Coordinates of C-alpha atoms in Angstrom, one line a residue:
M1443 CA 16.1 48.2 -17.4
N1444 CA 17.0 46.8 -20.8
N1445 CA 16.9 43.3 -19.5
T1446 CA 13.4 43.8 -18.2
V1447 CA 12.2 45.2 -21.6
W1448 CA 13.8 42.3 -23.4
T1449 CA 12.2 39.8 -21.0
L1450 CA 8.7 41.4 -21.4
T1451 CA 9.2 41.5 -25.2
L1452 CA 10.2 37.8 -25.3
C1453 CA 7.2 36.9 -23.1
L1454 CA 4.8 38.8 -25.3
L1455 CA 6.2 37.2 -28.4
A1456 CA 6.0 33.7 -26.9
L1457 CA 2.4 34.4 -25.8
A1458 CA 1.5 35.6 -29.3
A1459 CA 3.1 32.5 -30.9
L1460 CA 1.1 30.3 -28.6
L1461 CA -2.1 32.1 -29.5
V1462 CA -1.4 31.7 -33.2
L1463 CA -0.4 28.1 -32.7
R1464 CA -3.7 27.4 -30.8
R1465 CA -5.7 28.9 -33.6
R1466 CA -3.8 27.5 -36.6
A1467 CA -2.6 24.1 -35.3
P1468 CA -4.7 23.1 -32.3
V1469 CA -3.3 19.6 -32.2
A1470 CA 0.3 20.8 -31.9
F1471 CA -0.8 23.3 -29.2
W1472 CA -2.5 20.5 -27.3
W1473 CA 0.6 18.3 -27.3
L1474 CA 2.9 21.1 -26.3
V1475 CA 0.8 23.1 -23.8
G1476 CA -2.7 21.8 -23.3
Y1477 CA -2.1 18.1 -22.4
P1478 CA 0.6 18.8 -19.7
F1479 CA -1.5 21.4 -17.9
V1480 CA -4.8 19.4 -18.1
A1481 CA -3.1 16.1 -17.1
L1482 CA -1.6 17.9 -14.1
R1483 CA -5.0 19.4 -13.1
V1484 CA -6.7 16.0 -13.4
L1485 CA -4.1 14.2 -11.3
T1486 CA -4.0 16.8 -8.5
T1487 CA -7.7 17.3 -8.2
Y1488 CA -8.9 13.8 -9.1
R1489 CA -10.0 12.7 -5.6
A1490 CA -11.6 16.0 -4.7
T1491 CA -13.5 16.2 -8.0
M1492 CA -14.8 12.7 -7.7
D1493 CA -16.0 13.4 -4.2
A1494 CA -17.7 16.6 -5.2
C1495 CA -19.5 14.9 -8.0
G1496 CA -20.7 12.1 -5.8
L1497 CA -18.6 9.5 -7.5
T1498 CA -16.9 8.1 -4.4
V1499 CA -17.8 5.2 -2.1
P1500 CA -17.3 4.9 1.7
A1501 CA -13.9 3.5 2.7
S1502 CA -13.7 -0.2 3.5
A1503 CA -13.9 -1.5 7.1
V1504 CA -10.1 -2.2 7.1
R1505 CA -9.4 1.4 6.1
R1506 CA -11.9 2.8 8.6
A1507 CA -10.3 0.7 11.4
T1508 CA -6.8 1.8 10.4
A1509 CA -7.9 5.5 10.3
R1510 CA -9.4 5.2 13.9
M1511 CA -6.1 3.7 15.1
I1512 CA -4.1 6.8 14.0
G1513 CA -6.9 9.2 15.0
R1514 CA -8.1 10.2 11.6
E1515 CA -11.3 9.9 9.6
A1516 CA -11.3 7.6 6.6
A1517 CA -11.8 9.6 3.4
P1518 CA -14.2 8.4 0.7
V1519 CA -12.6 6.3 -2.0
P1520 CA -12.8 7.4 -5.7
P1521 CA -12.7 4.9 -8.6
R1522 CA -9.3 3.5 -9.4
R1523 CA -7.9 5.1 -12.5
S1524 CA -5.1 4.6 -15.0
M1525 CA -2.7 7.3 -16.1
P1526 CA -4.2 10.0 -18.3
W1527 CA -2.7 9.1 -21.7
P1528 CA -2.8 11.8 -24.5
T1529 CA -4.8 11.4 -27.7
G1530 CA -5.0 13.6 -30.8
S1531 CA -7.8 15.6 -29.3
G1532 CA -7.5 15.2 -25.5
L1533 CA -6.7 12.5 -23.1
V1534 CA -8.2 9.2 -22.0
M1535 CA -8.3 7.3 -18.7
R1536 CA -9.6 3.9 -17.7
L1537 CA -11.7 3.9 -14.5
R1538 CA -12.4 0.8 -12.3
M1539 CA -15.9 1.3 -10.8
A1540 CA -16.3 0.5 -7.1
T1541 CA -19.0 -1.9 -5.8
G1542 CA -22.4 -0.3 -6.1
Q1543 CA -21.5 2.1 -8.9
A1544 CA -23.1 2.0 -12.4
P1545 CA -22.0 3.7 -15.7
E1546 CA -25.1 5.9 -15.5
D1547 CA -23.7 7.6 -12.4
F1548 CA -20.6 8.7 -14.3
M1549 CA -22.5 9.7 -17.5
A1550 CA -24.9 11.9 -15.4
S1551 CA -21.8 13.7 -14.0
A1552 CA -20.0 14.2 -17.3
D1553 CA -20.9 17.8 -17.5
R1554 CA -19.8 18.5 -13.9
L1555 CA -16.4 16.8 -14.7
R1556 CA -16.1 19.0 -17.8
H1557 CA -16.4 22.2 -15.8
A1558 CA -14.2 21.0 -13.0
W1559 CA -11.3 20.2 -15.3
A1560 CA -12.0 23.1 -17.7
A1561 CA -12.3 20.8 -20.7
H1562 CA -14.4 21.2 -23.9
A1563 CA -16.2 17.9 -23.3
V1564 CA -16.0 14.7 -21.3
H1565 CA -17.3 11.4 -22.8
I1566 CA -17.7 8.3 -20.8
R1567 CA -18.5 4.8 -22.1
P1568 CA -18.4 1.4 -20.6
T1569 CA -15.8 -0.9 -22.1
K1570 CA -16.3 -4.2 -20.1
P1571 CA -18.1 -5.1 -16.8
G1572 CA -16.7 -2.9 -14.0
W1573 CA -14.6 -0.7 -16.3
L1574 CA -15.2 2.7 -17.9
E1575 CA -13.3 4.8 -20.5
L1576 CA -13.2 8.5 -19.7
R1577 CA -12.3 10.6 -22.7
L1578 CA -11.6 14.3 -22.2
I1579 CA -11.7 16.6 -25.2
G1580 CA -9.4 19.6 -25.1
W1581 CA -11.1 21.8 -27.7
D1582 CA -13.9 21.9 -30.2
V1583 CA -12.7 19.3 -32.7
L1584 CA -15.7 19.9 -35.0
S1585 CA -14.7 23.6 -35.7
D1586 CA -12.3 22.6 -38.5
V1587 CA -12.6 19.0 -39.7
Q1588 CA -9.9 17.7 -42.1
P1589 CA -10.1 14.4 -44.0
S1590 CA -8.7 11.3 -42.2
R1591 CA -5.1 10.8 -43.1
R1592 CA -4.3 7.8 -41.0
W1593 CA -7.2 5.6 -41.9
K1594 CA -6.3 2.0 -42.6
Q1595 CA -8.7 0.0 -44.7
R1596 CA -10.5 -2.4 -42.5
G1597 CA -12.2 -4.2 -45.4
P1598 CA -14.5 -3.5 -48.3
L1599 CA -17.3 -1.0 -48.0
T1600 CA -15.9 0.8 -44.8
L1601 CA -15.4 4.5 -45.0
P1602 CA -14.5 7.2 -42.4
L1603 CA -17.1 9.9 -43.3
A1604 CA -17.4 12.3 -40.4
L1605 CA -15.5 13.2 -37.2
R1606 CA -17.4 12.7 -34.0
D1607 CA -17.3 15.2 -31.1
D1608 CA -15.3 12.7 -29.0
G1609 CA -12.4 12.7 -31.5
R1610 CA -13.2 9.4 -33.1
W1611 CA -14.3 8.9 -36.7
H1612 CA -17.8 7.8 -37.7
V1613 CA -17.1 4.9 -39.9
R1614 CA -19.8 3.9 -42.4
D1615 CA -19.6 0.1 -42.6
F1616 CA -22.1 -1.2 -45.2
R1617 CA -21.8 -4.8 -44.1
A1618 CA -22.8 -3.9 -40.5
V1619 CA -25.4 -1.2 -41.4
P1620 CA -26.5 -2.0 -44.9
H1621 CA -29.0 0.8 -45.4
E1622 CA -29.0 4.5 -44.3
L1623 CA -31.3 7.5 -44.1
I1624 CA -29.7 10.9 -44.6
L1625 CA -31.9 14.0 -43.8
G1626 CA -31.0 17.7 -43.9
A1627 CA -32.4 21.0 -45.0
T1628 CA -30.9 23.3 -47.6
Q1629 CA -27.4 24.4 -46.7
S1630 CA -27.2 22.0 -43.8
G1631 CA -24.2 20.0 -45.2
K1632 CA -26.1 17.0 -46.4
S1633 CA -24.7 17.2 -49.9
V1634 CA -21.1 17.4 -48.5
Y1635 CA -21.7 14.2 -46.6
L1636 CA -23.0 12.6 -49.7
R1637 CA -20.0 13.8 -51.7
N1638 CA -17.6 12.2 -49.2
L1639 CA -19.6 9.0 -49.4
V1640 CA -19.6 8.8 -53.1
C1641 CA -15.9 9.7 -53.4
G1642 CA -15.0 7.1 -50.8
L1643 CA -16.9 4.4 -52.7
A1644 CA -15.6 5.5 -56.0
R1645 CA -12.0 4.4 -55.0
Q1646 CA -13.4 0.9 -54.3
R1647 CA -14.7 -1.9 -56.6
V1648 CA -18.3 -1.0 -56.1
V1649 CA -21.2 -0.5 -58.6
L1650 CA -22.6 3.0 -57.9
V1651 CA -26.2 3.6 -58.9
G1652 CA -27.8 7.1 -58.7
V1653 CA -31.5 8.0 -58.5
D1654 CA -31.9 11.8 -58.7
C1655 CA -35.3 13.0 -59.9
K1656 CA -34.2 16.6 -60.0
W1657 CA -33.1 15.9 -63.5
G1658 CA -29.8 14.7 -62.2
V1659 CA -28.4 18.0 -61.1
E1660 CA -27.1 16.6 -57.7
L1661 CA -25.6 13.4 -59.1
A1662 CA -24.7 14.3 -62.7
P1663 CA -21.2 15.6 -61.7
F1664 CA -20.4 12.0 -60.5
A1665 CA -21.5 10.5 -63.9
P1666 CA -18.1 9.2 -64.9
R1667 CA -18.1 6.8 -61.9
L1668 CA -21.8 5.9 -62.0
S1669 CA -22.9 2.7 -63.5
A1670 CA -26.5 3.9 -63.8
L1671 CA -28.3 7.2 -63.3
A1672 CA -32.1 7.8 -63.3
D1673 CA -33.2 11.4 -63.4
T1674 CA -37.0 11.1 -63.7
P1675 CA -39.6 9.1 -61.7
D1676 CA -40.4 7.0 -64.7
R1677 CA -36.7 6.1 -65.3
A1678 CA -36.3 5.5 -61.6
N1679 CA -39.2 3.1 -61.7
E1680 CA -37.6 1.1 -64.5
L1681 CA -34.2 1.1 -62.8
L1682 CA -35.7 -0.3 -59.6
D1683 CA -37.2 -3.2 -61.7
V1684 CA -33.7 -3.9 -63.1
L1685 CA -32.2 -3.9 -59.6
L1686 CA -34.9 -6.4 -58.4
E1687 CA -34.0 -8.6 -61.3
E1688 CA -30.3 -8.4 -60.3
M1689 CA -31.1 -9.2 -56.7
E1690 CA -33.2 -12.2 -57.7
A1691 CA -30.3 -13.5 -59.9
R1692 CA -27.9 -13.2 -57.0
F1693 CA -30.2 -15.1 -54.8
R1694 CA -30.3 -17.9 -57.4
L1695 CA -26.5 -17.9 -57.5
I1696 CA -26.4 -18.3 -53.7
G1697 CA -28.9 -21.2 -53.9
L1698 CA -26.9 -22.9 -56.6
S1699 CA -23.7 -22.6 -54.6
S1700 CA -25.3 -24.3 -51.6
A1701 CA -26.2 -27.3 -53.8
A1702 CA -22.8 -27.7 -55.4
G1703 CA -21.7 -30.5 -53.1
P1704 CA -21.1 -31.6 -49.5
D1705 CA -17.6 -30.1 -49.3
V1706 CA -18.9 -26.6 -50.1
V1707 CA -19.3 -24.1 -47.2
L1708 CA -22.9 -23.1 -46.9
T1709 CA -23.7 -19.4 -47.1
S1710 CA -26.7 -17.2 -47.0
D1711 CA -25.2 -14.1 -48.6
V1712 CA -22.9 -13.1 -51.4
W1713 CA -19.9 -12.5 -49.0
G1714 CA -19.7 -16.2 -48.3
L1715 CA -19.2 -17.1 -52.0
P1716 CA -15.8 -17.6 -53.5
D1717 CA -14.0 -14.6 -54.8
S1718 CA -14.2 -16.0 -58.4
V1719 CA -18.0 -15.9 -58.5
R1720 CA -18.9 -13.3 -55.9
P1721 CA -20.9 -10.4 -57.5
V1722 CA -19.7 -6.9 -57.1
P1723 CA -21.5 -4.9 -54.3
V1724 CA -24.1 -2.4 -55.5
V1725 CA -24.8 0.9 -53.6
V1726 CA -27.9 2.7 -54.7
V1727 CA -28.0 6.4 -53.8
V1728 CA -31.5 7.9 -53.8
D1729 CA -31.2 11.7 -53.6
E1730 CA -34.2 13.9 -52.7
V1731 CA -36.6 11.0 -52.0
A1732 CA -39.5 13.3 -51.7
E1733 CA -39.1 14.2 -55.4
L1734 CA -39.2 10.5 -56.2
F1735 CA -42.6 10.1 -54.5
L1736 CA -44.4 13.3 -55.5
A1737 CA -47.9 12.5 -56.9
A1738 CA -50.1 14.9 -58.8
N1739 CA -52.8 12.4 -60.0
R1740 CA -53.9 8.8 -59.6
D1741 CA -51.4 7.4 -62.0
D1742 CA -48.6 9.1 -60.1
E1743 CA -49.9 7.6 -56.9
K1744 CA -49.8 4.1 -58.4
R1745 CA -46.3 4.6 -59.5
R1746 CA -45.2 6.0 -56.1
D1747 CA -46.7 3.1 -54.2
A1748 CA -45.0 0.7 -56.6
M1749 CA -41.6 2.3 -56.1
V1750 CA -42.1 2.3 -52.3
T1751 CA -42.8 -1.4 -52.5
K1752 CA -39.7 -2.0 -54.6
L1753 CA -37.5 0.0 -52.3
I1754 CA -38.8 -2.0 -49.3
R1755 CA -38.0 -5.3 -51.0
I1756 CA -34.5 -4.1 -51.7
A1757 CA -34.1 -2.9 -48.2
Q1758 CA -35.4 -6.2 -46.7
L1759 CA -33.5 -8.6 -49.0
G1760 CA -30.7 -6.5 -50.5
R1761 CA -28.2 -7.0 -47.7
A1762 CA -27.7 -10.7 -48.5
A1763 CA -27.5 -9.9 -52.2
G1764 CA -24.9 -7.2 -51.7
I1765 CA -27.2 -4.4 -52.7
Y1766 CA -27.3 -1.4 -50.2
L1767 CA -29.4 1.8 -50.0
E1768 CA -28.5 5.4 -49.2
V1769 CA -31.8 7.4 -49.1
C1770 CA -31.3 11.2 -48.8
G1771 CA -33.9 14.0 -48.5
Q1772 CA -35.0 17.2 -46.8
R1773 CA -38.0 15.4 -45.4
F1774 CA -39.1 11.9 -44.9
G1775 CA -42.6 11.2 -43.5
S1776 CA -45.8 9.3 -43.9
E1777 CA -47.0 11.9 -46.5
L1778 CA -44.7 10.1 -49.0
G1779 CA -47.2 7.4 -49.3
K1780 CA -48.1 3.9 -48.0
G1781 CA -45.0 2.0 -46.8
A1782 CA -42.8 5.0 -46.1
T1783 CA -42.7 4.2 -42.4
M1784 CA -42.0 0.6 -43.2
L1785 CA -39.1 1.7 -45.5
R1786 CA -37.7 3.9 -42.7
A1787 CA -37.6 1.0 -40.3
Q1788 CA -35.3 -0.9 -42.7
L1789 CA -32.9 2.1 -42.9
T1790 CA -31.1 1.3 -39.7
G1791 CA -28.4 3.9 -40.2
R1792 CA -29.5 7.5 -39.5
I1793 CA -27.8 10.8 -40.2
C1794 CA -29.8 14.0 -39.4
H1795 CA -28.4 17.4 -40.3
R1796 CA -30.1 20.6 -39.4
V1797 CA -33.8 20.3 -40.5
N1798 CA -36.6 22.8 -41.0
D1799 CA -39.1 21.2 -38.6
E1800 CA -39.2 19.0 -35.5
S1801 CA -41.2 16.2 -37.2
S1802 CA -38.3 15.5 -39.6
A1803 CA -35.9 15.1 -36.7
N1804 CA -38.4 12.8 -34.9
M1805 CA -38.9 10.8 -38.1
A1806 CA -35.1 10.3 -38.3
L1807 CA -34.1 9.7 -34.7
A1808 CA -37.1 9.5 -32.3
D1809 CA -37.3 5.8 -32.7
I1810 CA -33.6 5.5 -31.8
S1811 CA -33.4 8.0 -29.0
P1812 CA -35.6 11.0 -28.0
E1813 CA -32.4 12.9 -26.8
A1814 CA -30.9 12.5 -30.3
A1815 CA -34.0 14.1 -31.9
L1816 CA -33.7 16.9 -29.5
A1817 CA -30.1 17.4 -30.3
A1818 CA -30.8 17.5 -34.0
T1819 CA -33.3 20.4 -33.6
S1820 CA -30.6 22.5 -31.8
I1821 CA -27.9 22.3 -34.6
P1822 CA -27.0 26.0 -35.4
A1823 CA -27.4 27.2 -39.0
E1824 CA -23.9 28.7 -38.9
R1825 CA -22.3 25.2 -38.5
P1826 CA -23.1 23.4 -41.8
G1827 CA -22.0 19.9 -41.8
V1828 CA -22.8 19.2 -38.2
A1829 CA -25.1 16.2 -37.8
I1830 CA -26.5 13.7 -35.4
V1831 CA -25.6 10.1 -36.1
G1832 CA -27.7 7.3 -34.6
D1833 CA -27.8 3.6 -34.9
S1834 CA -30.2 0.8 -34.1
S1835 CA -28.5 0.2 -30.7
G1836 CA -29.8 3.4 -29.3
G1837 CA -26.5 5.3 -29.3
W1838 CA -25.9 8.6 -31.0
S1839 CA -23.2 11.2 -31.4
R1840 CA -22.6 14.6 -32.9
T1841 CA -20.4 14.6 -36.0
R1842 CA -19.2 16.9 -38.8
S1843 CA -18.0 15.9 -42.3
P1844 CA -14.8 17.3 -43.8
H1845 CA -15.6 20.0 -46.4
L1846 CA -15.4 18.7 -50.0
T1847 CA -16.3 20.9 -52.9
L1848 CA -18.3 19.8 -55.9
D1849 CA -15.4 20.3 -58.2
E1850 CA -13.1 18.2 -56.1
A1851 CA -15.7 15.4 -55.8
A1852 CA -16.2 15.5 -59.6
A1853 CA -12.5 15.3 -60.2
I1854 CA -12.2 12.2 -58.0
C1855 CA -15.0 10.5 -59.9
R1856 CA -13.3 11.3 -63.3
D1857 CA -10.0 9.9 -62.0
T1858 CA -11.6 6.7 -60.8
A1859 CA -13.8 6.2 -63.9
A1860 CA -11.7 3.2 -64.9
L1861 CA -12.9 1.4 -61.8
V1862 CA -16.5 1.1 -63.0
P1863 CA -17.4 -2.6 -62.8
E1864 CA -19.2 -4.4 -65.6
L1865 CA -22.8 -5.1 -64.9
P1866 CA -24.7 -5.6 -68.2
R1867 CA -28.2 -5.2 -66.8
L1868 CA -27.4 -1.5 -66.1
D1869 CA -26.0 -0.6 -69.5
A1870 CA -29.2 1.0 -70.6
F1871 CA -29.0 3.4 -67.6
R1872 CA -25.5 4.6 -68.1
P1873 CA -25.3 8.4 -67.8
A1874 CA -25.6 10.0 -71.3
A1875 CA -22.2 11.8 -71.1
V1876 CA -20.3 8.6 -70.3
A1877 CA -22.1 6.6 -73.0
V1878 CA -21.2 9.2 -75.7
E1879 CA -17.5 9.3 -74.5
S1880 CA -17.2 5.5 -74.5
A1881 CA -18.7 5.2 -78.0
G1882 CA -16.0 7.5 -79.4
T1883 CA -17.9 7.8 -82.8
V1884 CA -20.4 10.5 -82.0
S1885 CA -19.6 14.0 -83.1
P1886 CA -19.7 16.8 -80.6
A1887 CA -22.7 18.4 -82.4
A1888 CA -24.7 15.1 -82.1
A1889 CA -23.8 14.5 -78.5
P1890 CA -26.6 15.1 -76.0
A1891 CA -26.2 18.1 -73.8
V1892 CA -24.7 17.4 -70.4
P1893 CA -26.4 19.1 -67.4
T1894 CA -24.3 21.9 -66.2
A1895 CA -26.5 23.1 -63.4
R1896 CA -25.0 23.2 -59.9
P1897 CA -26.8 21.7 -56.9
V1898 CA -29.3 23.9 -55.2
T1899 CA -28.5 22.3 -51.8
E1900 CA -25.4 21.9 -49.8

């Protein structure tokens, strides 16, 4: 009797420990318990599952003849597979498609495979002609996203900003996708994504320029790391003029380097210049773009149209000059004025968090994929940070950014203030608090007041 009680007690304790492990450390639970069971299920039911999902092909003539000789019926043949290797969030297999099969057949059956193998999700993507990668996800990896710890720097201006629902990281590569549009309603997680972006760039040798026409309340906490900050539409208009001058100067530098001599390697952008003369990359963060383009009278309309034109010029030509745009807002539509749709076409990177209306989701993603726009409208309000990421290739995925508080982001910007590059053209636009601190001779009473307001959006 005592042995039975002790056995039941130990079993209950082990079960409770596994439940706690599954909740607190899902990765460890997956490696210890989840992967062995799921891999065994996949291996034992692979042929039957593929047959039930219509992913098999008739046996070859040789197999049919051999089966007739022994009095059996030749079974349909599933795609050849590799061993299910574990990953940090599930397992992955390589599939060799049979003759007559297409990747679309497997993608259409992804949901049926998910239910058959009791997985959280199944993602299928072609890797090379005739081969597919089947990635099975063991649990909801977006429920608790932690910052990437194993990221290896692949080059300048590459940042892992959000975890995708297939267990991979969404990497923001400015050299591949120079300009990006970020949309999201209040409390949707847009500001958290922006904090991760600014803090990632703050650790690199990059000129950070902020345009925040809400009197700087969103970007003012990052002032120690900003080379320029415009907090009103008039200041923003002047700052865009200076950025255009900087862009023209960089193009003249590229042209002069091409005429240096026959032994010089020709280049059409700043990344082909020698390190000794290459200008520092510039990232312009435009927060709440609707505030930038609000117009109450005819003069405001002229200024708005002029700023849209300047942003379009930067978006069209800035990539070669090493000047990149990050445009953020709650809405982005044709009501912002002439050229808004043309500007959107230049912002090839798209991030859409939960939005208040369907037209904003369509403006962000409909030209990439109608399914992506539909997915953006179904993001629940209780999952802030979840967003739909699209690109110009037509692909999209569901992501979530790791949570980063405003105090943590401001501390990172203060710690990296020494990395602010020198760019004399932007000295007149340095944030007031930074200018006073660098002068070192202004008394606290004479120093201008620093905005202390907290952002109204998350």
